[in-house]
GROMACS .gro file of C-alpha atoms in nm:
model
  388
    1UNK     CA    1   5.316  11.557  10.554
    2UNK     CA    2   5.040  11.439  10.721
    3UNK     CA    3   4.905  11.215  10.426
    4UNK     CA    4   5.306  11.102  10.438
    5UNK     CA    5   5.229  10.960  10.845
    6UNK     CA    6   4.897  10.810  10.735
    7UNK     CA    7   5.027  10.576  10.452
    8UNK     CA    8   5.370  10.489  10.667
    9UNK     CA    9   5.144  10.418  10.993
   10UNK     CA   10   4.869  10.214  10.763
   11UNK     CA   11   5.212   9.971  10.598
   12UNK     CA   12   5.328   9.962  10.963
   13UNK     CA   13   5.040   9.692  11.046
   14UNK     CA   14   5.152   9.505  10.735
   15UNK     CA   15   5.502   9.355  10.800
   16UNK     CA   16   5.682   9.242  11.038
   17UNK     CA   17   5.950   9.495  11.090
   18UNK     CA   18   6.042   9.768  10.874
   19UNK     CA   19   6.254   9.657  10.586
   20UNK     CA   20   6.305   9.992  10.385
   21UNK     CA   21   6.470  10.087  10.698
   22UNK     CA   22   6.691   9.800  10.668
   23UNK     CA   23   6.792   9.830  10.323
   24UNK     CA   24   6.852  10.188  10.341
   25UNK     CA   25   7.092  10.116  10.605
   26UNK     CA   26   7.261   9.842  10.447
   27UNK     CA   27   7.285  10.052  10.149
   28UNK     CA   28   7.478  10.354  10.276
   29UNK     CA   29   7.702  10.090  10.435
   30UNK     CA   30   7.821   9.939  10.165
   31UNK     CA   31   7.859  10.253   9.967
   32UNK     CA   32   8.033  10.385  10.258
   33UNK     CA   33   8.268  10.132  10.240
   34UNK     CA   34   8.316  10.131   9.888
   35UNK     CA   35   8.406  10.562   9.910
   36UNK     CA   36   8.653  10.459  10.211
   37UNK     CA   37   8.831  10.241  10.020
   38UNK     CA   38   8.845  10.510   9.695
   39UNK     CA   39   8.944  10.747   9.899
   40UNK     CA   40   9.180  10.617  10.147
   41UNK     CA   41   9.380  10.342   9.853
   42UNK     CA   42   9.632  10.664   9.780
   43UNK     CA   43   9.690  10.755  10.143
   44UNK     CA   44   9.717  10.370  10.261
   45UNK     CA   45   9.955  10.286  10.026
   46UNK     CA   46  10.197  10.552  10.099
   47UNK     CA   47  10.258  10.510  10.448
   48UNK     CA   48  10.428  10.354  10.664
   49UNK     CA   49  10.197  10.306  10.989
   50UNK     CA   50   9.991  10.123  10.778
   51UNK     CA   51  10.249   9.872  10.607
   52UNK     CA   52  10.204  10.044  10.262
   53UNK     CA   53   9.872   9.840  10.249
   54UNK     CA   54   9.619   9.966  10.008
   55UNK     CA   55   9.342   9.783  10.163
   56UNK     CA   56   9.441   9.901  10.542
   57UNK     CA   57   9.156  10.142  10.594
   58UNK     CA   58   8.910   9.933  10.404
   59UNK     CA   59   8.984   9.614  10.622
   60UNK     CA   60   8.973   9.828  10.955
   61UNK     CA   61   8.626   9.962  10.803
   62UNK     CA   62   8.490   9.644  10.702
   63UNK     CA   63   8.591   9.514  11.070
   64UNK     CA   64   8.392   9.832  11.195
   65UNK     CA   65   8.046   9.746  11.008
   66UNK     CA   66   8.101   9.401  11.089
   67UNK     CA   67   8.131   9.488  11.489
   68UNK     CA   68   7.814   9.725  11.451
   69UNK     CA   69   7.616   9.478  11.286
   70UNK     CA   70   7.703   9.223  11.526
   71UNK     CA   71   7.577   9.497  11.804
   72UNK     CA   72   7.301   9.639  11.630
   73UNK     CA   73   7.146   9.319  11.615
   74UNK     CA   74   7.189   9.268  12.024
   75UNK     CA   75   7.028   9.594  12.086
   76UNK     CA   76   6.736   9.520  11.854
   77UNK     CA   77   6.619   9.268  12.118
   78UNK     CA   78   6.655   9.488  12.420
   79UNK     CA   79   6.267   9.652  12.466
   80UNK     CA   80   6.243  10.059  12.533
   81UNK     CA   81   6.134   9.995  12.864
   82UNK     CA   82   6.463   9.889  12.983
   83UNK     CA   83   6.638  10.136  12.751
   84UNK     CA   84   6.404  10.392  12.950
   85UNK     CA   85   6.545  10.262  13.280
   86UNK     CA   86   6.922  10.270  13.179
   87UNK     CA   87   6.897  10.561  13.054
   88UNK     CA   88   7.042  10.792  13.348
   89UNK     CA   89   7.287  10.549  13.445
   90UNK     CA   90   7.405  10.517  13.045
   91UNK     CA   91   7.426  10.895  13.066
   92UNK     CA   92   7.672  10.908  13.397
   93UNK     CA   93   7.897  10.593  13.193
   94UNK     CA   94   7.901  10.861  12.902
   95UNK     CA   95   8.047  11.121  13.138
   96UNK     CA   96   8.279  10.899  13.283
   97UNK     CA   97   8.425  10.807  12.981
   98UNK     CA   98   8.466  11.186  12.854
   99UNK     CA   99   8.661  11.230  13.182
  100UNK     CA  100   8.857  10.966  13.152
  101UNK     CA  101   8.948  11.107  12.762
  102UNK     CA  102   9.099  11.394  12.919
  103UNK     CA  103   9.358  11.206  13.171
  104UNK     CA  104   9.679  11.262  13.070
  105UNK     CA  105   9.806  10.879  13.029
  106UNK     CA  106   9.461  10.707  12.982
  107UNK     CA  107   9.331  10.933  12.672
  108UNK     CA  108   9.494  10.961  12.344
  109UNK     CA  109   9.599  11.278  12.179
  110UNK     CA  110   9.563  11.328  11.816
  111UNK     CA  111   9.644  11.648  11.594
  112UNK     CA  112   9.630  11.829  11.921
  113UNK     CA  113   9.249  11.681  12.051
  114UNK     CA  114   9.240  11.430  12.335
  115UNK     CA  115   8.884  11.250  12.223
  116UNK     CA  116   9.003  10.892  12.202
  117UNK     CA  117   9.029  10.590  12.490
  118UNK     CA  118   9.285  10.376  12.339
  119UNK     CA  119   9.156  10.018  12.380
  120UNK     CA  120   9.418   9.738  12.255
  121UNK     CA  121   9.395   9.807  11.835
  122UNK     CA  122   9.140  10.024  11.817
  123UNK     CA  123   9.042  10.358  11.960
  124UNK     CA  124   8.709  10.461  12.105
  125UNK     CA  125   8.564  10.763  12.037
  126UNK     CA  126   8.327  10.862  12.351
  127UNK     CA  127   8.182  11.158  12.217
  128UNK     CA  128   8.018  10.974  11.946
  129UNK     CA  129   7.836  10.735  12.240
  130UNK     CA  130   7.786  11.025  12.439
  131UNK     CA  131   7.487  11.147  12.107
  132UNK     CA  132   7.319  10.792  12.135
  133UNK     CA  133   7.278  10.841  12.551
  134UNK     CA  134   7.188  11.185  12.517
  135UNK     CA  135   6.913  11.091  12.320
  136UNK     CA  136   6.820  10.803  12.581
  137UNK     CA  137   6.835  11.048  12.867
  138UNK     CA  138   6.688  11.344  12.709
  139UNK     CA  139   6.365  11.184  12.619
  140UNK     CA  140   6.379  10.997  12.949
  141UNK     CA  141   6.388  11.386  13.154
  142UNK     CA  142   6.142  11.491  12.921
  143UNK     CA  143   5.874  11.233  12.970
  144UNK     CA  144   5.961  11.211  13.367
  145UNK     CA  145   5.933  11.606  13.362
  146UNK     CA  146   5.650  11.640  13.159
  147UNK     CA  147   5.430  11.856  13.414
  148UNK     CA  148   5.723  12.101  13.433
  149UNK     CA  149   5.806  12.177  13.049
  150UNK     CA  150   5.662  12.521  13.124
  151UNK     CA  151   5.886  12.583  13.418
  152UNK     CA  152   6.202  12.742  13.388
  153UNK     CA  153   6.343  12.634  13.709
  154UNK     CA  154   6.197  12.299  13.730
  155UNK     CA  155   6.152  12.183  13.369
  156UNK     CA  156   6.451  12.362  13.189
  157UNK     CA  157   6.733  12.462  13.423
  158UNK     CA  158   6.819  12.102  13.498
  159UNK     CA  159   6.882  11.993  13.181
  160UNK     CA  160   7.075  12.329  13.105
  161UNK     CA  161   7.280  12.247  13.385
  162UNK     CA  162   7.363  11.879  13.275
  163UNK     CA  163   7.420  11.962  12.919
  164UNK     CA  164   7.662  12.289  13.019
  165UNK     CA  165   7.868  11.978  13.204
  166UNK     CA  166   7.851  11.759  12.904
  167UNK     CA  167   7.957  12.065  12.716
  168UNK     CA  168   8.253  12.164  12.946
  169UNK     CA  169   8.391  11.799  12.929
  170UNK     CA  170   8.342  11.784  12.507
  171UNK     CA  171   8.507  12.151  12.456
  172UNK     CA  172   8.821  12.056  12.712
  173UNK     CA  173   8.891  11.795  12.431
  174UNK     CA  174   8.813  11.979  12.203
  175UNK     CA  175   8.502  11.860  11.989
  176UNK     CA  176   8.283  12.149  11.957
  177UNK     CA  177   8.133  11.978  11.687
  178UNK     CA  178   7.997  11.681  11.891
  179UNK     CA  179   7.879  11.959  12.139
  180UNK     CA  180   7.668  12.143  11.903
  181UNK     CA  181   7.489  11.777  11.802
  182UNK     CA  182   7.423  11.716  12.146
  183UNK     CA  183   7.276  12.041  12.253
  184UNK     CA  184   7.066  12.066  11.957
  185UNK     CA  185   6.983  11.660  12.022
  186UNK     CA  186   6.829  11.733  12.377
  187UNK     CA  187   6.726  12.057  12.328
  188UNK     CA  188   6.507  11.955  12.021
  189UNK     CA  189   6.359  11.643  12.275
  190UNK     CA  190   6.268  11.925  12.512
  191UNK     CA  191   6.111  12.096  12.259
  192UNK     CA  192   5.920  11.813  12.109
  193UNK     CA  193   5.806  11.700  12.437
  194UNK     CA  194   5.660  12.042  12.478
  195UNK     CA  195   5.852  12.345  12.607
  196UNK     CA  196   5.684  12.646  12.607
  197UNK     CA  197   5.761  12.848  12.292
  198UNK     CA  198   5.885  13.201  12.530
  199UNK     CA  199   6.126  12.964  12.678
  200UNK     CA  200   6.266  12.770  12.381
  201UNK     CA  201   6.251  13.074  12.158
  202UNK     CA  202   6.476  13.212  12.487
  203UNK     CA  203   6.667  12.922  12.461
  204UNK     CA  204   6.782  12.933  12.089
  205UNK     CA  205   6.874  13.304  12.176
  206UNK     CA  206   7.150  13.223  12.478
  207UNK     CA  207   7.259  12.933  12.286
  208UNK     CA  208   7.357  13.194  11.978
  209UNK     CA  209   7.508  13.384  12.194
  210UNK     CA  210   7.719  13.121  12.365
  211UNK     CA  211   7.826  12.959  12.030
  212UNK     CA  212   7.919  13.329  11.937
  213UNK     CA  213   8.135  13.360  12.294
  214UNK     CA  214   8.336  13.046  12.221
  215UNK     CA  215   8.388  13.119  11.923
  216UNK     CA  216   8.516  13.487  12.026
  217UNK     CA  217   8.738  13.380  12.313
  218UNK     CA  218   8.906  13.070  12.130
  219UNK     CA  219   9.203  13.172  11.900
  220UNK     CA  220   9.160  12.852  11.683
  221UNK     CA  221   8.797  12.865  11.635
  222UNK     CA  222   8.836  13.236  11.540
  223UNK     CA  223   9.111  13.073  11.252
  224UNK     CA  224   8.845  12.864  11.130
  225UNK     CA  225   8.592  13.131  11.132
  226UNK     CA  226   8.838  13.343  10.875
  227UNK     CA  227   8.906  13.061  10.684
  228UNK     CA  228   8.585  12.995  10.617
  229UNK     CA  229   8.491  13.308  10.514
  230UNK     CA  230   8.733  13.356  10.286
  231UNK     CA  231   8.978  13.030  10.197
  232UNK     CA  232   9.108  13.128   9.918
  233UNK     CA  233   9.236  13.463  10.096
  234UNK     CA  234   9.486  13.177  10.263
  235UNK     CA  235   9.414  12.880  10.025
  236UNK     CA  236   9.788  12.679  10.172
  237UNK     CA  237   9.743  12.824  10.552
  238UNK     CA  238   9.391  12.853  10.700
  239UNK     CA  239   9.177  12.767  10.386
  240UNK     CA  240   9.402  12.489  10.247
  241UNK     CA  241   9.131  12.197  10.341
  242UNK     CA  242   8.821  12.406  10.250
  243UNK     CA  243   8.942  12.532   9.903
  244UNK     CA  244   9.065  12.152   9.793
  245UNK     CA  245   8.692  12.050   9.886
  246UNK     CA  246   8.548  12.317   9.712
  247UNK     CA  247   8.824  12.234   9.425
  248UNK     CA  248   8.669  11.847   9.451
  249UNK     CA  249   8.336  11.958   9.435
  250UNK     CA  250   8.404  12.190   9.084
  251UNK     CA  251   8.557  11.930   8.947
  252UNK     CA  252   8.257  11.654   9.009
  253UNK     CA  253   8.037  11.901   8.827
  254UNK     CA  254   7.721  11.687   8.697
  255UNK     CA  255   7.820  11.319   8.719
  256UNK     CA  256   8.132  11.307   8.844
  257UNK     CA  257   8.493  11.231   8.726
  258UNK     CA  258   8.437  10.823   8.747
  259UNK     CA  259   8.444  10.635   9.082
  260UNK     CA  260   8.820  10.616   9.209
  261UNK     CA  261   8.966  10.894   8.943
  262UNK     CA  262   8.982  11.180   9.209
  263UNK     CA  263   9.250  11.385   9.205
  264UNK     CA  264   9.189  11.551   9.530
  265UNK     CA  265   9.238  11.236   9.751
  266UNK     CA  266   9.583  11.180   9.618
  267UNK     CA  267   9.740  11.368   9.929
  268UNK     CA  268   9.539  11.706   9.871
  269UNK     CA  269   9.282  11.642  10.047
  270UNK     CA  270   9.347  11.601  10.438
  271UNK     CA  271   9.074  11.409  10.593
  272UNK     CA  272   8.982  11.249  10.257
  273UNK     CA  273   8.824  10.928  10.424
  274UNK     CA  274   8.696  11.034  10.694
  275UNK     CA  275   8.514  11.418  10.752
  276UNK     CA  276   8.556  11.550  10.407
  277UNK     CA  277   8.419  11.173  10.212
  278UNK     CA  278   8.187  11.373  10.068
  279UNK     CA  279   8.398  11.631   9.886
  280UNK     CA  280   8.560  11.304   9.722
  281UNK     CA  281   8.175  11.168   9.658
  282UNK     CA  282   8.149  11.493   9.492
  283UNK     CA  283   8.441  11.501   9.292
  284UNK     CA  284   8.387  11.114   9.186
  285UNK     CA  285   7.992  11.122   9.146
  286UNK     CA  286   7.936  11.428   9.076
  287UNK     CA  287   7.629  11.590   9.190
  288UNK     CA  288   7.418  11.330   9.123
  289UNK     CA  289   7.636  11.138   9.349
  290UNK     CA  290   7.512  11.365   9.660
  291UNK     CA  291   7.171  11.427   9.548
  292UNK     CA  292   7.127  11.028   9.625
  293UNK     CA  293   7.279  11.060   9.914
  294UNK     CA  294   7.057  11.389  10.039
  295UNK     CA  295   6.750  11.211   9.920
  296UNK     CA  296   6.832  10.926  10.095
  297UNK     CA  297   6.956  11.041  10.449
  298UNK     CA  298   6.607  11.234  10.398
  299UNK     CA  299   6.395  10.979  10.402
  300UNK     CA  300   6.584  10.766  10.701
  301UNK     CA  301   6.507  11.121  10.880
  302UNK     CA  302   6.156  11.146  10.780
  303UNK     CA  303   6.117  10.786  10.855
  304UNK     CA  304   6.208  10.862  11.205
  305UNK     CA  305   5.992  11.105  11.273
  306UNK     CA  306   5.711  10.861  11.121
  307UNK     CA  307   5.798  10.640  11.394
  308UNK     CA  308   5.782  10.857  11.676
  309UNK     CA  309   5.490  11.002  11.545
  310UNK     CA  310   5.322  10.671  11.565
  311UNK     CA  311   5.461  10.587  11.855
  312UNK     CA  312   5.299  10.900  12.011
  313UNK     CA  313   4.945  10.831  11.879
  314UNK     CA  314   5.000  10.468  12.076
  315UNK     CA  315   5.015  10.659  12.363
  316UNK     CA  316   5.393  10.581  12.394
  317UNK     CA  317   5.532  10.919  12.472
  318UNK     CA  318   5.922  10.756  12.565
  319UNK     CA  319   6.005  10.563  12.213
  320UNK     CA  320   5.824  10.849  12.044
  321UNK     CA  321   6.102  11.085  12.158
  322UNK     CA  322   6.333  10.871  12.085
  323UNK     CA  323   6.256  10.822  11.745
  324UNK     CA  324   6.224  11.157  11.707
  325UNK     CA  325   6.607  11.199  11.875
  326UNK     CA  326   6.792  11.015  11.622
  327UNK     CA  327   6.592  11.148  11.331
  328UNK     CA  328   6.730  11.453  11.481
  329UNK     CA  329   7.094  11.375  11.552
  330UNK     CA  330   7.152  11.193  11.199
  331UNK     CA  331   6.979  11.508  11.041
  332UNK     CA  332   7.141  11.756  11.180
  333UNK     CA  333   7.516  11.551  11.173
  334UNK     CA  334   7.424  11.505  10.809
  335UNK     CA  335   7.335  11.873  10.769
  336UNK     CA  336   7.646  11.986  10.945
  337UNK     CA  337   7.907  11.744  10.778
  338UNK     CA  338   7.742  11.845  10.434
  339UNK     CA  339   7.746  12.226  10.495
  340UNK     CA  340   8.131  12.222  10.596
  341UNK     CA  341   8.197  12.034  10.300
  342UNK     CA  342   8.088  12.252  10.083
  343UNK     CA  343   8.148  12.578  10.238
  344UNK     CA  344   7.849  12.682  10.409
  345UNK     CA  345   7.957  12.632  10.725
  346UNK     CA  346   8.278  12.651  10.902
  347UNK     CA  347   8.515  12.326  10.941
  348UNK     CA  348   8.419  12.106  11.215
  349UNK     CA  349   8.508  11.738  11.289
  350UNK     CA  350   8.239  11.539  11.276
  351UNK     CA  351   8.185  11.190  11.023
  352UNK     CA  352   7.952  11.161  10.724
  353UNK     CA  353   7.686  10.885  10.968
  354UNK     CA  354   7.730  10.567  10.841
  355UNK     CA  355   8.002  10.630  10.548
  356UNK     CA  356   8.289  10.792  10.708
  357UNK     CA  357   8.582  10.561  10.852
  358UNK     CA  358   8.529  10.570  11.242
  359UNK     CA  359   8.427  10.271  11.416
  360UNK     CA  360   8.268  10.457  11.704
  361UNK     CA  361   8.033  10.660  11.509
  362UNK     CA  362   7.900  10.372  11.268
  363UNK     CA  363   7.881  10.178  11.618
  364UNK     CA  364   7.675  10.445  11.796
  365UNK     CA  365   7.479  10.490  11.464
  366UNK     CA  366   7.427  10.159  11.399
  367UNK     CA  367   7.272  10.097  11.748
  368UNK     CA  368   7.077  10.424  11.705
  369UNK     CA  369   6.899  10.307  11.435
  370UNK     CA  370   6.863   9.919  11.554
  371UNK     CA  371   6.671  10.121  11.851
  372UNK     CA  372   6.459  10.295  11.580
  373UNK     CA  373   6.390   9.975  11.425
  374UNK     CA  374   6.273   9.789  11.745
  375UNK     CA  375   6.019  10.108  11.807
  376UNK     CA  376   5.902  10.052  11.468
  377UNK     CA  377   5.891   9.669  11.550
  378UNK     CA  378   5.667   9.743  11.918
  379UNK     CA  379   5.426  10.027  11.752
  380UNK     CA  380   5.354   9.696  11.522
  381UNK     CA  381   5.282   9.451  11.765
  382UNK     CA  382   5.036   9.705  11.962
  383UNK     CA  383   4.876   9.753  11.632
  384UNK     CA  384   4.799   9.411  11.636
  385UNK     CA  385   4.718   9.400  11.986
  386UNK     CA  386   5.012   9.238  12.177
  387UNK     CA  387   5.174   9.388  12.523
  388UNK     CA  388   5.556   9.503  12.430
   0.00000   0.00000   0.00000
């Protein structure tokens, strides 16, 4: 690995800005888009809140990237040290707006979650803007409470204390799923910045416990929980949307049953475009289909943690966190979206980064990684010796 951050940190004083980076991004995309629009045509077409319009979801989505682009691009011109210095006030607006989700009048309810701020046509999502300012805030405590990482009181209880608030506000909706992203997302800064080992290794321990506890004391978690374990024990109650993924995936075997020929997405599949894309990936691709796509969120992941890594050895300690932030969140999103699509871990809402429909998760991830990018861009320009 460490050969890997020699060769990436010796092409970083080569170009101008990382294009790889770019590409990669562009890439998933436009795949994304194309797998929304496979898997959404059947669904589209069928009903009536969409005008029986085939292309409904793929017009929304292409609006989405569109919008994101448009953003990413504004955000690639803002430098970290002003990102550094919004950071705690970004963090309160996040709040705010997961308060205002839960206002009866002012949030919208869907399927029995309130997690969206209607806002004219489209919806926002808060929780998925809430994992881009945790990462701006949690590297932002970290580097401010640097001398205190060993401290329990001073360097850790703090941030507990925030992040139990965040939590409370994100499981009222409910979206445990964003909560776990966001715990692991600051805890993993406070790690990286340099918690003491005793206290993380403490840390992982409570939070186990705590996942455990919700889990225990919620009836509908607890439904998931069987479900998961066994879904074909209920395969049309609790493991209907589990055992049609798993059904998607047998069918994909190798290479896939031909892009737009699933079967599943034809009104089997709930969720088809959205958290379970991948199952229809699966079934259309096959596994070769998802072995790209592993390979590739990989390397954006690896690529991050390149970037912070370099950022740290230019004696940058904020953007290195960062950097090291969203290689976390899209890693462990990926990881988590993945693993409930294919069984491994219980069902949990949360988008496929940059495939899945959702305009405010390919807006928050978008931005992420336009933040990554301009890191990348000021570690190059202090290689060749300007001030950033």
């Amino acid at each position: 690995m460490s050969q890997y951050y020699a060769t990436v940190n010796q092409r970083a004083a080569g170009a101008e800005y990382d294009n790889a980076l770019v590409w990669v991004t562009l890439l998933l995309l436009g795949f994304g888009m194309v797998m929304v629009y496979s898997a959404s045509i059947a669904i589209a077409e069928a009903s009536r809140s969409t005008g029986n319009n085939a292309a409904y979801y793929l017009t929304r989505h292409a609006a989405y990237i569109l919008v994101s682009l448009v953003a990413a691009g504004i955000v690639f011109q803002v430098p970290l040290r002003v990102w550094q210095r919004a950071a705690p006030l970004l963090f309160v607006l996040g709040m705010v707006l997961l308060m205002l989700v839960l206002i009866p009048g002012i949030g919208r309810e869907v399927n029995g979650s309130r997690r969206w701020l209607p806002l004219g046509i489209v919806n926002m999502q808060p929780s998925e803007l809430m994992k881009l300012c945790a990462v701006l805030y949690a590297a932002d405590y970290t580097v401010r409470k640097a001398a205190f990482m060993h401290s329990l009181r001073k360097g850790f209880l703090p941030m507990a204390g925030v992040m139990l608030l965040t939590g409370g506000l994100l499981l009222r909706e409910p979206d445990f799923g964003a909560f776990a992203v966001i715990t692991v997302i600051a805890m993993g800064i406070l790690f990286l910045g340099g918690m003491s080992w005793r206290l993380f290794a403490g840390l992982i321990v409570m939070l186990v416990i705590g996942f455990l506890l919700l889990i225990w004391t919620s009836p509908y978690r607890m439904q998931r929980i069987v479900g998961f374990m066994d879904p074909w024990a209920d395969p049309y109650g609790k493991g209907y949307q589990l055992s049609h993924a798993l059904i998607a995936f047998g069918r994909g075997e190798w290479f896939g049953v031909g892009l737009g020929a699933s079967v599943e997405k034809l009104f089997y599949l709930p969720e088809a475009h959205t958290d379970f894309l991948l199952a229809v990936i699966a079934e259309e691709l096959g596994f070769a289909g998802v072995l790209v796509l592993i390979l590739l969120f990989s390397w954006i992941v690896a690529r991050a943690f390149a970037i912070g890594r370099l950022a740290a050895d230019l004696g940058r300690p904020y953007p290195a966190l960062v950097a090291q932030g969203i290689g976390l969140w899209i890693g462990v999103q990926v990881i988590i979206n993945m693993g409930v699509n294919m069984g491994v871990l219980p069902t949990k809402g949360l988008t496929l980064p940059l495939l899945s429909f959702g305009g405010s998760a390919i807006l928050a991830t978008c931005c992420a990684l336009a933040i990554l990018l301009r890191i990348d861009w000021e570690n190059r320009q202090m290689q060749r010796g300007f001030t950033v």
